[in-house]
Amino acid sequence: MAAYIIRRLLLMIPTLFGIILINFLIIQLAPGGPVEQMIAKLQGMDVSATQRFSGGGSDTSLSSQQSQAAMNMSSGASKYRGAQGLPPEFIASLEKQFGFDKPLHERFFLMLKNYLTFDFGKSYFQDKKVTDLLLEKMPVSISLGLWATLLIYMISIPLGIAKAVRDGSKFDVWSSVVIIVGHSIPQFLFAILLVIVFAGGKYLNIFPLRGLTSDNWHEMDWPHRILDYFWHITLPVTASVITGFAGLTILTKNSFLEEVSKLYVLTARAKGLTEHRILYGHVFRNAMLIVISQIPGSLLGIFLTGSVLIEVIFSLDGLGLLGYESTLNRDYPVMFATLYIFTIFGMLITLISDLTMTWVDPRIDFRALEGR
């Protein structure tokens, strides 16, 4: 077991390197980089989310000298869209501020060197370190992801087992209708519906729409702080759970139905074992393997794809919204830092999922899987 874990951890290194390399090359080829963002601002076409950006650790908001230099038009072609007529010296100064004065391979290996120590540099468009930004936004995304994941599994697994045991009954049919509705309607539509109905959109004004806590949260005692937190998080978590439990419930039901039809279940029944002991003593262990294997995908989906939509709709300032805005603004340090963190997180969750499978079913032998 220890050898398998060490081997898996070592394999994460080339995997992480390959993911970062591919995304780094794709980003370099994509148009509209930070230099072009700055040029567009000079030309009166502000496409960034902020009015200031930081490069090389210094304040690089538009100065009067830069503005004057931009007005001194010169001839010559430029590799940046919209830069025709701007002085080459000014373009070179922008490239130096953003680190684009270095060759492509040098920038990549410098980034890898810094990432080994989790040094992500400073945001191009916010005067903060990327690490500080990630730590500032992380509690929001963790709150949403953990509560949504916990509730999804607490609902889906018992419901899937109940549907398998009562396969074909009225309970199975009507619960399937709810599951189909939850599976077919996009998450953002449910979120918008909750806002319209319960957050003052058109009907009721029961739940707040912005943030995870009230403005006077620090002035409350702890019981009221807890209630205030759950009051704010109810709608975002509900929107995540409604669309997330459907697929896992169907998977759990089908997995149990497949196991129930196998020969060892018929043998257990012939020996006179009760249905409860057969279901939870034998079937549960085997049926849960495929459910556990889906945990990494479920967690990443909730923390990444789901968090972006939920955080935008409910005005929650988390990692999802940060990654979305950094992509629009071509804020490369933030983009690559979030990619790096979530990639490591995903690989560790996959390893933990494999180890959990051995806890559920000790018959799984990793040495056999390694071909020993």
mmCIF file of C-alpha atoms in Angstrom:
data_model
loop_
_atom_site.group_PDB
_atom_site.id
_atom_site.type_symbol
_atom_site.label_atom_id
_atom_site.label_comp_id
_atom_site.label_asym_id
_atom_site.label_seq_id
_atom_site.Cartn_x
_atom_site.Cartn_y
_atom_site.Cartn_z
ATOM 1 C CA MET A 1 0.000 0.000 0.000
ATOM 2 C CA ALA A 2 2.773 2.440 0.933
ATOM 3 C CA ALA A 3 4.619 1.716 -2.314
ATOM 4 C CA TYR A 4 1.452 2.357 -4.303
ATOM 5 C CA ILE A 5 0.858 5.696 -2.581
ATOM 6 C CA ILE A 6 4.465 6.785 -3.174
ATOM 7 C CA ARG A 7 4.245 5.782 -6.840
ATOM 8 C CA ARG A 8 1.003 7.687 -7.302
ATOM 9 C CA LEU A 9 2.494 10.793 -5.667
ATOM 10 C CA LEU A 10 5.532 10.593 -7.942
ATOM 11 C CA LEU A 11 3.324 10.211 -11.028
ATOM 12 C CA MET A 12 1.592 13.453 -10.077
ATOM 13 C CA ILE A 13 4.773 15.377 -10.917
ATOM 14 C CA PRO A 14 4.867 14.684 -14.696
ATOM 15 C CA THR A 15 1.069 14.930 -14.860
ATOM 16 C CA LEU A 16 1.099 18.353 -13.243
ATOM 17 C CA PHE A 17 3.985 19.430 -15.489
ATOM 18 C CA GLY A 18 2.128 18.355 -18.631
ATOM 19 C CA ILE A 19 -1.099 20.113 -17.643
ATOM 20 C CA ILE A 20 0.700 23.365 -16.858
ATOM 21 C CA LEU A 21 2.781 23.190 -20.052
ATOM 22 C CA ILE A 22 -0.228 22.631 -22.324
ATOM 23 C CA ASN A 23 -2.251 25.399 -20.715
ATOM 24 C CA PHE A 24 0.745 27.753 -20.738
ATOM 25 C CA LEU A 25 1.214 27.284 -24.489
ATOM 26 C CA ILE A 26 -2.508 27.686 -25.200
ATOM 27 C CA ILE A 27 -2.665 30.901 -23.188
ATOM 28 C CA GLN A 28 0.356 32.330 -25.007
ATOM 29 C CA LEU A 29 -1.350 31.734 -28.366
ATOM 30 C CA ALA A 30 -4.673 33.230 -27.276
ATOM 31 C CA PRO A 31 -5.253 36.851 -28.367
ATOM 32 C CA GLY A 32 -6.047 39.667 -25.969
ATOM 33 C CA GLY A 33 -3.195 39.303 -23.475
ATOM 34 C CA PRO A 34 -2.433 41.791 -20.699
ATOM 35 C CA VAL A 35 -0.377 44.017 -23.012
ATOM 36 C CA GLU A 36 -3.315 44.250 -25.419
ATOM 37 C CA GLN A 37 -5.617 44.916 -22.492
ATOM 38 C CA MET A 38 -3.480 47.890 -21.556
ATOM 39 C CA ILE A 39 -3.298 49.120 -25.151
ATOM 40 C CA ALA A 40 -7.097 48.908 -25.416
ATOM 41 C CA LYS A 41 -7.350 51.027 -22.263
ATOM 42 C CA LEU A 42 -5.109 53.647 -23.849
ATOM 43 C CA GLN A 43 -7.234 53.647 -26.971
ATOM 44 C CA GLY A 44 -10.387 54.267 -24.904
ATOM 45 C CA MET A 45 -11.659 50.668 -25.054
ATOM 46 C CA ASP A 46 -11.383 49.583 -21.411
ATOM 47 C CA VAL A 47 -11.982 45.830 -21.350
ATOM 48 C CA SER A 48 -10.534 45.057 -17.935
ATOM 49 C CA ALA A 49 -12.447 44.831 -14.706
ATOM 50 C CA THR A 50 -10.293 47.327 -12.833
ATOM 51 C CA GLN A 51 -8.580 50.635 -13.420
ATOM 52 C CA ARG A 52 -5.182 49.623 -11.996
ATOM 53 C CA PHE A 53 -2.816 46.746 -12.561
ATOM 54 C CA SER A 54 0.419 45.601 -11.000
ATOM 55 C CA GLY A 55 3.519 44.166 -12.656
ATOM 56 C CA GLY A 56 6.953 43.447 -11.249
ATOM 57 C CA GLY A 57 5.891 44.529 -7.785
ATOM 58 C CA SER A 58 5.441 48.207 -8.676
ATOM 59 C CA ASP A 59 2.393 50.382 -9.150
ATOM 60 C CA THR A 60 1.764 50.617 -12.888
ATOM 61 C CA SER A 61 -1.406 52.641 -13.122
ATOM 62 C CA LEU A 62 -1.494 54.991 -16.083
ATOM 63 C CA SER A 63 0.931 57.829 -15.484
ATOM 64 C CA SER A 64 1.045 61.157 -17.256
ATOM 65 C CA GLN A 65 4.340 60.178 -18.877
ATOM 66 C CA GLN A 66 2.859 56.964 -20.280
ATOM 67 C CA SER A 67 -0.234 58.752 -21.505
ATOM 68 C CA GLN A 68 1.907 61.378 -23.183
ATOM 69 C CA ALA A 69 4.090 58.678 -24.739
ATOM 70 C CA ALA A 70 1.015 56.947 -26.093
ATOM 71 C CA MET A 71 -0.018 60.168 -27.785
ATOM 72 C CA ASN A 72 3.307 60.472 -29.569
ATOM 73 C CA MET A 73 2.371 58.418 -32.576
ATOM 74 C CA SER A 74 5.015 56.624 -34.605
ATOM 75 C CA SER A 75 4.918 54.420 -37.643
ATOM 76 C CA GLY A 76 5.679 50.727 -37.803
ATOM 77 C CA ALA A 77 3.853 47.467 -37.424
ATOM 78 C CA SER A 78 3.329 45.796 -34.062
ATOM 79 C CA LYS A 79 2.578 42.224 -33.021
ATOM 80 C CA TYR A 80 -0.146 43.500 -30.690
ATOM 81 C CA ARG A 81 -3.626 44.232 -31.953
ATOM 82 C CA GLY A 82 -4.467 47.915 -31.692
ATOM 83 C CA ALA A 83 -0.844 48.971 -31.123
ATOM 84 C CA GLN A 84 -0.293 50.526 -34.540
ATOM 85 C CA GLY A 85 0.971 54.050 -34.087
ATOM 86 C CA LEU A 86 2.183 53.633 -30.509
ATOM 87 C CA PRO A 87 5.913 54.150 -29.896
ATOM 88 C CA PRO A 88 7.940 50.909 -29.807
ATOM 89 C CA GLU A 89 9.611 52.131 -26.617
ATOM 90 C CA PHE A 90 6.246 52.344 -24.908
ATOM 91 C CA ILE A 91 5.263 48.826 -26.047
ATOM 92 C CA ALA A 92 8.621 47.549 -24.775
ATOM 93 C CA SER A 93 7.990 49.141 -21.372
ATOM 94 C CA LEU A 94 4.630 47.412 -21.139
ATOM 95 C CA GLU A 95 6.200 44.064 -22.055
ATOM 96 C CA LYS A 96 8.802 44.524 -19.323
ATOM 97 C CA GLN A 97 6.158 45.403 -16.736
ATOM 98 C CA PHE A 98 4.248 42.202 -17.500
ATOM 99 C CA GLY A 99 7.358 40.031 -17.892
ATOM 100 C CA PHE A 100 6.958 39.503 -21.625
ATOM 101 C CA ASP A 101 10.430 40.840 -22.390
ATOM 102 C CA LYS A 102 11.817 37.367 -21.622
ATOM 103 C CA PRO A 103 11.751 34.398 -24.058
ATOM 104 C CA LEU A 104 8.837 31.972 -23.841
ATOM 105 C CA HIS A 105 10.824 29.068 -22.376
ATOM 106 C CA GLU A 106 12.493 31.309 -19.793
ATOM 107 C CA ARG A 107 9.114 32.588 -18.583
ATOM 108 C CA PHE A 108 7.794 29.035 -18.311
ATOM 109 C CA PHE A 109 10.685 27.622 -16.290
ATOM 110 C CA LEU A 110 10.765 30.699 -14.062
ATOM 111 C CA MET A 111 7.075 30.131 -13.360
ATOM 112 C CA LEU A 112 7.714 26.457 -12.520
ATOM 113 C CA LYS A 113 10.549 27.414 -10.172
ATOM 114 C CA ASN A 114 8.315 29.850 -8.314
ATOM 115 C CA TYR A 115 5.385 27.426 -8.208
ATOM 116 C CA LEU A 116 7.493 24.804 -6.425
ATOM 117 C CA THR A 117 7.504 27.152 -3.431
ATOM 118 C CA PHE A 118 3.906 28.297 -4.071
ATOM 119 C CA ASP A 119 5.131 31.744 -5.075
ATOM 120 C CA PHE A 120 2.502 32.883 -7.599
ATOM 121 C CA GLY A 121 3.617 36.500 -7.886
ATOM 122 C CA LYS A 122 1.248 39.478 -8.000
ATOM 123 C CA SER A 123 -1.963 39.984 -9.901
ATOM 124 C CA TYR A 124 -1.650 42.075 -13.056
ATOM 125 C CA PHE A 125 -4.842 44.000 -12.421
ATOM 126 C CA GLN A 126 -5.113 44.011 -8.621
ATOM 127 C CA ASP A 127 -2.462 45.384 -6.313
ATOM 128 C CA LYS A 128 -2.283 42.156 -4.283
ATOM 129 C CA LYS A 129 -0.267 38.977 -4.157
ATOM 130 C CA VAL A 130 -1.996 36.057 -5.841
ATOM 131 C CA THR A 131 -1.583 33.979 -2.672
ATOM 132 C CA ASP A 132 -3.401 36.630 -0.661
ATOM 133 C CA LEU A 133 -6.204 36.723 -3.240
ATOM 134 C CA LEU A 134 -6.600 32.938 -3.135
ATOM 135 C CA LEU A 135 -6.647 32.836 0.666
ATOM 136 C CA GLU A 136 -9.155 35.696 0.714
ATOM 137 C CA LYS A 137 -11.580 34.002 -1.686
ATOM 138 C CA MET A 138 -11.077 30.391 -0.578
ATOM 139 C CA PRO A 139 -13.437 30.319 2.456
ATOM 140 C CA VAL A 140 -16.433 31.174 0.270
ATOM 141 C CA SER A 141 -15.790 28.369 -2.235
ATOM 142 C CA ILE A 142 -14.941 25.861 0.497
ATOM 143 C CA SER A 143 -18.182 26.666 2.321
ATOM 144 C CA LEU A 144 -20.263 26.155 -0.804
ATOM 145 C CA GLY A 145 -18.412 23.044 -1.953
ATOM 146 C CA LEU A 146 -18.328 21.180 1.350
ATOM 147 C CA TRP A 147 -21.953 21.804 2.294
ATOM 148 C CA ALA A 148 -23.195 20.981 -1.210
ATOM 149 C CA THR A 149 -21.131 17.773 -1.394
ATOM 150 C CA LEU A 150 -22.204 16.651 2.081
ATOM 151 C CA LEU A 151 -25.903 17.206 1.386
ATOM 152 C CA ILE A 152 -25.739 15.630 -2.078
ATOM 153 C CA TYR A 153 -24.272 12.392 -0.704
ATOM 154 C CA MET A 154 -26.578 12.383 2.335
ATOM 155 C CA ILE A 155 -29.572 12.613 -0.006
ATOM 156 C CA SER A 156 -28.436 10.611 -3.024
ATOM 157 C CA ILE A 157 -27.150 7.411 -1.404
ATOM 158 C CA PRO A 158 -30.176 6.694 0.851
ATOM 159 C CA LEU A 159 -32.547 7.727 -1.951
ATOM 160 C CA GLY A 160 -30.762 5.547 -4.502
ATOM 161 C CA ILE A 161 -30.875 2.542 -2.153
ATOM 162 C CA ALA A 162 -34.572 3.133 -1.421
ATOM 163 C CA LYS A 163 -35.339 3.328 -5.150
ATOM 164 C CA ALA A 164 -33.417 0.101 -5.807
ATOM 165 C CA VAL A 165 -35.237 -1.750 -3.021
ATOM 166 C CA ARG A 166 -38.626 -0.420 -4.240
ATOM 167 C CA ASP A 167 -37.857 -0.671 -7.944
ATOM 168 C CA GLY A 168 -41.043 -0.196 -10.001
ATOM 169 C CA SER A 169 -43.158 1.072 -7.098
ATOM 170 C CA LYS A 170 -45.022 4.402 -6.978
ATOM 171 C CA PHE A 171 -42.237 5.797 -4.803
ATOM 172 C CA ASP A 172 -39.692 4.870 -7.461
ATOM 173 C CA VAL A 173 -41.775 6.419 -10.254
ATOM 174 C CA TRP A 174 -42.530 9.730 -8.521
ATOM 175 C CA SER A 175 -39.004 10.152 -7.192
ATOM 176 C CA SER A 176 -37.739 9.509 -10.729
ATOM 177 C CA VAL A 177 -39.845 12.433 -11.944
ATOM 178 C CA VAL A 178 -38.130 14.722 -9.428
ATOM 179 C CA ILE A 179 -34.731 13.365 -10.446
ATOM 180 C CA ILE A 180 -35.392 13.893 -14.151
ATOM 181 C CA VAL A 181 -36.441 17.481 -13.518
ATOM 182 C CA GLY A 182 -33.351 18.123 -11.421
ATOM 183 C CA HIS A 183 -31.101 16.491 -14.013
ATOM 184 C CA SER A 184 -32.552 18.234 -17.067
ATOM 185 C CA ILE A 185 -32.774 21.852 -15.888
ATOM 186 C CA PRO A 186 -29.446 23.728 -15.798
ATOM 187 C CA GLN A 187 -28.095 24.791 -12.441
ATOM 188 C CA PHE A 188 -28.156 28.496 -13.200
ATOM 189 C CA LEU A 189 -31.886 28.361 -14.021
ATOM 190 C CA PHE A 190 -32.629 26.847 -10.618
ATOM 191 C CA ALA A 191 -30.468 29.521 -9.020
ATOM 192 C CA ILE A 192 -32.302 32.307 -10.849
ATOM 193 C CA LEU A 193 -35.660 30.739 -9.908
ATOM 194 C CA LEU A 194 -34.668 30.693 -6.232
ATOM 195 C CA VAL A 195 -33.658 34.358 -6.441
ATOM 196 C CA ILE A 196 -36.958 35.321 -8.074
ATOM 197 C CA VAL A 197 -39.095 33.391 -5.583
ATOM 198 C CA PHE A 198 -37.220 33.682 -2.272
ATOM 199 C CA ALA A 199 -34.688 36.547 -2.523
ATOM 200 C CA GLY A 200 -36.866 39.526 -3.340
ATOM 201 C CA GLY A 201 -36.868 39.005 -7.094
ATOM 202 C CA LYS A 202 -40.660 39.067 -7.516
ATOM 203 C CA TYR A 203 -42.459 37.164 -4.775
ATOM 204 C CA LEU A 204 -40.890 36.602 -1.357
ATOM 205 C CA ASN A 205 -37.957 38.339 0.302
ATOM 206 C CA ILE A 206 -36.892 35.729 2.827
ATOM 207 C CA PHE A 207 -33.214 35.150 2.087
ATOM 208 C CA PRO A 208 -30.387 37.630 1.392
ATOM 209 C CA LEU A 209 -28.792 37.806 -2.039
ATOM 210 C CA ARG A 210 -25.256 39.011 -1.370
ATOM 211 C CA GLY A 211 -22.375 37.584 0.658
ATOM 212 C CA LEU A 212 -22.133 34.777 3.217
ATOM 213 C CA THR A 213 -22.662 36.978 6.266
ATOM 214 C CA SER A 214 -24.366 40.238 7.189
ATOM 215 C CA ASP A 215 -22.472 43.513 7.514
ATOM 216 C CA ASN A 216 -22.832 43.470 11.301
ATOM 217 C CA TRP A 217 -21.797 39.815 11.632
ATOM 218 C CA HIS A 218 -18.825 40.628 13.882
ATOM 219 C CA GLU A 219 -21.124 42.430 16.300
ATOM 220 C CA MET A 220 -23.330 39.347 16.847
ATOM 221 C CA ASP A 221 -22.912 36.658 19.478
ATOM 222 C CA TRP A 222 -21.962 33.178 18.250
ATOM 223 C CA PRO A 223 -25.464 31.639 18.087
ATOM 224 C CA HIS A 224 -26.663 34.519 15.913
ATOM 225 C CA ARG A 225 -23.497 34.350 13.799
ATOM 226 C CA ILE A 226 -24.187 30.685 13.025
ATOM 227 C CA LEU A 227 -27.816 31.394 12.165
ATOM 228 C CA ASP A 228 -26.800 34.350 9.998
ATOM 229 C CA TYR A 229 -24.268 32.207 8.110
ATOM 230 C CA PHE A 230 -26.811 29.466 7.351
ATOM 231 C CA TRP A 231 -29.379 32.111 6.421
ATOM 232 C CA HIS A 232 -27.057 33.460 3.743
ATOM 233 C CA ILE A 233 -25.850 30.107 2.446
ATOM 234 C CA THR A 234 -29.251 28.414 2.135
ATOM 235 C CA LEU A 235 -30.094 29.447 -1.432
ATOM 236 C CA PRO A 236 -26.614 28.908 -2.991
ATOM 237 C CA VAL A 237 -26.281 25.455 -1.457
ATOM 238 C CA THR A 238 -29.862 24.551 -2.410
ATOM 239 C CA ALA A 239 -29.175 25.469 -6.041
ATOM 240 C CA SER A 240 -26.065 23.259 -6.028
ATOM 241 C CA VAL A 241 -27.802 20.313 -4.369
ATOM 242 C CA ILE A 242 -30.897 20.325 -6.594
ATOM 243 C CA THR A 243 -28.890 19.747 -9.762
ATOM 244 C CA GLY A 244 -26.130 17.673 -8.168
ATOM 245 C CA PHE A 245 -28.052 14.877 -6.456
ATOM 246 C CA ALA A 246 -29.823 13.561 -9.561
ATOM 247 C CA GLY A 247 -26.919 11.858 -11.299
ATOM 248 C CA LEU A 248 -25.533 10.312 -8.113
ATOM 249 C CA THR A 249 -28.964 8.966 -7.124
ATOM 250 C CA ILE A 250 -29.382 7.232 -10.490
ATOM 251 C CA LEU A 251 -25.854 5.827 -10.251
ATOM 252 C CA THR A 252 -26.485 4.475 -6.748
ATOM 253 C CA LYS A 253 -29.778 2.857 -7.751
ATOM 254 C CA ASN A 254 -28.353 1.185 -10.865
ATOM 255 C CA SER A 255 -25.306 -0.032 -8.958
ATOM 256 C CA PHE A 256 -27.450 -1.663 -6.269
ATOM 257 C CA LEU A 257 -29.814 -3.204 -8.819
ATOM 258 C CA GLU A 258 -26.860 -4.739 -10.651
ATOM 259 C CA GLU A 259 -25.464 -6.241 -7.452
ATOM 260 C CA VAL A 260 -28.832 -7.558 -6.260
ATOM 261 C CA SER A 261 -29.165 -9.657 -9.424
ATOM 262 C CA LYS A 262 -25.827 -11.433 -8.922
ATOM 263 C CA LEU A 263 -25.410 -15.035 -7.830
ATOM 264 C CA TYR A 264 -23.949 -14.346 -4.387
ATOM 265 C CA VAL A 265 -27.150 -12.513 -3.386
ATOM 266 C CA LEU A 266 -29.287 -15.497 -4.439
ATOM 267 C CA THR A 267 -26.972 -17.758 -2.433
ATOM 268 C CA ALA A 268 -27.275 -15.534 0.636
ATOM 269 C CA ARG A 269 -31.062 -15.606 0.360
ATOM 270 C CA ALA A 270 -31.011 -19.389 0.030
ATOM 271 C CA LYS A 271 -29.037 -19.570 3.286
ATOM 272 C CA GLY A 272 -31.848 -17.694 5.016
ATOM 273 C CA LEU A 273 -30.139 -14.320 5.572
ATOM 274 C CA THR A 274 -32.447 -11.376 6.109
ATOM 275 C CA GLU A 275 -32.857 -8.773 3.349
ATOM 276 C CA HIS A 276 -31.405 -6.110 5.637
ATOM 277 C CA ARG A 277 -28.234 -8.139 6.248
ATOM 278 C CA ILE A 278 -27.907 -9.003 2.553
ATOM 279 C CA LEU A 279 -28.354 -5.397 1.515
ATOM 280 C CA TYR A 280 -26.013 -3.740 4.021
ATOM 281 C CA GLY A 281 -23.699 -6.657 4.798
ATOM 282 C CA HIS A 282 -22.912 -7.755 1.253
ATOM 283 C CA VAL A 283 -24.493 -5.627 -1.496
ATOM 284 C CA PHE A 284 -23.635 -2.237 0.011
ATOM 285 C CA ARG A 285 -19.883 -2.846 0.040
ATOM 286 C CA ASN A 286 -19.767 -3.864 -3.622
ATOM 287 C CA ALA A 287 -22.300 -1.349 -4.913
ATOM 288 C CA MET A 288 -20.590 1.605 -3.244
ATOM 289 C CA LEU A 289 -17.326 1.097 -5.124
ATOM 290 C CA ILE A 290 -18.580 2.767 -8.290
ATOM 291 C CA VAL A 291 -20.185 5.546 -6.226
ATOM 292 C CA ILE A 292 -16.922 6.252 -4.417
ATOM 293 C CA SER A 293 -15.054 6.337 -7.722
ATOM 294 C CA GLN A 294 -17.253 9.282 -8.762
ATOM 295 C CA ILE A 295 -16.267 11.432 -5.767
ATOM 296 C CA PRO A 296 -13.334 13.233 -7.507
ATOM 297 C CA GLY A 297 -15.467 14.248 -10.466
ATOM 298 C CA SER A 298 -18.311 15.363 -8.231
ATOM 299 C CA LEU A 299 -16.070 17.456 -6.004
ATOM 300 C CA LEU A 300 -14.273 19.124 -8.898
ATOM 301 C CA GLY A 301 -17.574 19.826 -10.625
ATOM 302 C CA ILE A 302 -19.008 21.460 -7.517
ATOM 303 C CA PHE A 303 -15.858 23.444 -6.676
ATOM 304 C CA LEU A 304 -15.111 24.577 -10.250
ATOM 305 C CA THR A 305 -18.006 24.621 -12.702
ATOM 306 C CA GLY A 306 -20.729 24.954 -10.103
ATOM 307 C CA SER A 307 -18.977 27.569 -8.014
ATOM 308 C CA VAL A 308 -18.576 29.958 -10.960
ATOM 309 C CA LEU A 309 -22.295 30.019 -11.771
ATOM 310 C CA ILE A 310 -23.450 30.109 -8.164
ATOM 311 C CA GLU A 311 -20.987 32.783 -7.102
ATOM 312 C CA VAL A 312 -21.906 35.040 -10.011
ATOM 313 C CA ILE A 313 -25.675 34.726 -9.515
ATOM 314 C CA PHE A 314 -25.611 35.099 -5.721
ATOM 315 C CA SER A 315 -22.809 37.720 -5.692
ATOM 316 C CA LEU A 316 -20.416 35.538 -3.702
ATOM 317 C CA ASP A 317 -16.779 36.578 -3.899
ATOM 318 C CA GLY A 318 -15.082 33.175 -4.126
ATOM 319 C CA LEU A 319 -12.507 31.317 -6.204
ATOM 320 C CA GLY A 320 -14.955 30.605 -9.009
ATOM 321 C CA LEU A 321 -15.704 34.274 -9.569
ATOM 322 C CA LEU A 322 -12.007 35.130 -9.196
ATOM 323 C CA GLY A 323 -11.024 32.605 -11.859
ATOM 324 C CA TYR A 324 -13.759 33.800 -14.199
ATOM 325 C CA GLU A 325 -12.728 37.450 -13.910
ATOM 326 C CA SER A 326 -9.030 36.631 -14.256
ATOM 327 C CA THR A 327 -9.753 34.756 -17.489
ATOM 328 C CA LEU A 328 -11.653 37.710 -18.930
ATOM 329 C CA ASN A 329 -8.890 40.103 -17.909
ATOM 330 C CA ARG A 330 -6.051 37.781 -18.964
ATOM 331 C CA ASP A 331 -4.662 38.023 -15.459
ATOM 332 C CA TYR A 332 -2.141 35.226 -16.044
ATOM 333 C CA PRO A 333 -0.720 34.903 -12.499
ATOM 334 C CA VAL A 334 -4.204 34.357 -11.060
ATOM 335 C CA MET A 335 -5.232 32.052 -13.921
ATOM 336 C CA PHE A 336 -2.238 29.739 -13.572
ATOM 337 C CA ALA A 337 -2.335 29.802 -9.769
ATOM 338 C CA THR A 338 -5.975 28.650 -9.674
ATOM 339 C CA LEU A 339 -5.196 25.989 -12.308
ATOM 340 C CA TYR A 340 -2.207 24.797 -10.286
ATOM 341 C CA ILE A 341 -4.131 24.608 -7.002
ATOM 342 C CA PHE A 342 -7.180 22.871 -8.464
ATOM 343 C CA THR A 343 -5.039 20.369 -10.392
ATOM 344 C CA ILE A 344 -3.182 19.352 -7.228
ATOM 345 C CA PHE A 345 -6.483 19.221 -5.360
ATOM 346 C CA GLY A 346 -8.047 17.000 -8.037
ATOM 347 C CA MET A 347 -5.150 14.508 -8.079
ATOM 348 C CA LEU A 348 -5.094 14.239 -4.285
ATOM 349 C CA ILE A 349 -8.851 13.695 -4.179
ATOM 350 C CA THR A 350 -8.473 10.905 -6.771
ATOM 351 C CA LEU A 351 -5.838 9.213 -4.619
ATOM 352 C CA ILE A 352 -7.988 9.542 -1.499
ATOM 353 C CA SER A 353 -10.896 8.054 -3.449
ATOM 354 C CA ASP A 354 -8.805 5.000 -4.346
ATOM 355 C CA LEU A 355 -7.751 4.530 -0.740
ATOM 356 C CA THR A 356 -11.359 4.863 0.397
ATOM 357 C CA MET A 357 -12.305 2.041 -1.966
ATOM 358 C CA THR A 358 -9.909 -0.273 -0.118
ATOM 359 C CA TRP A 359 -11.571 0.735 3.148
ATOM 360 C CA VAL A 360 -14.995 -0.161 1.765
ATOM 361 C CA ASP A 361 -13.747 -3.393 0.173
ATOM 362 C CA PRO A 362 -10.470 -4.726 1.653
ATOM 363 C CA ARG A 363 -10.324 -7.343 -1.128
ATOM 364 C CA ILE A 364 -8.952 -4.704 -3.489
ATOM 365 C CA ASP A 365 -5.213 -5.313 -3.826
ATOM 366 C CA PHE A 366 -3.202 -2.403 -5.192
ATOM 367 C CA ARG A 367 -0.163 -4.621 -5.665
ATOM 368 C CA ALA A 368 -2.195 -6.693 -8.112
ATOM 369 C CA LEU A 369 -3.315 -3.521 -9.894
ATOM 370 C CA GLU A 370 0.346 -2.548 -10.261
ATOM 371 C CA GLY A 371 1.034 -5.891 -11.913
ATOM 372 C CA ARG A 372 3.185 -7.327 -9.134
#
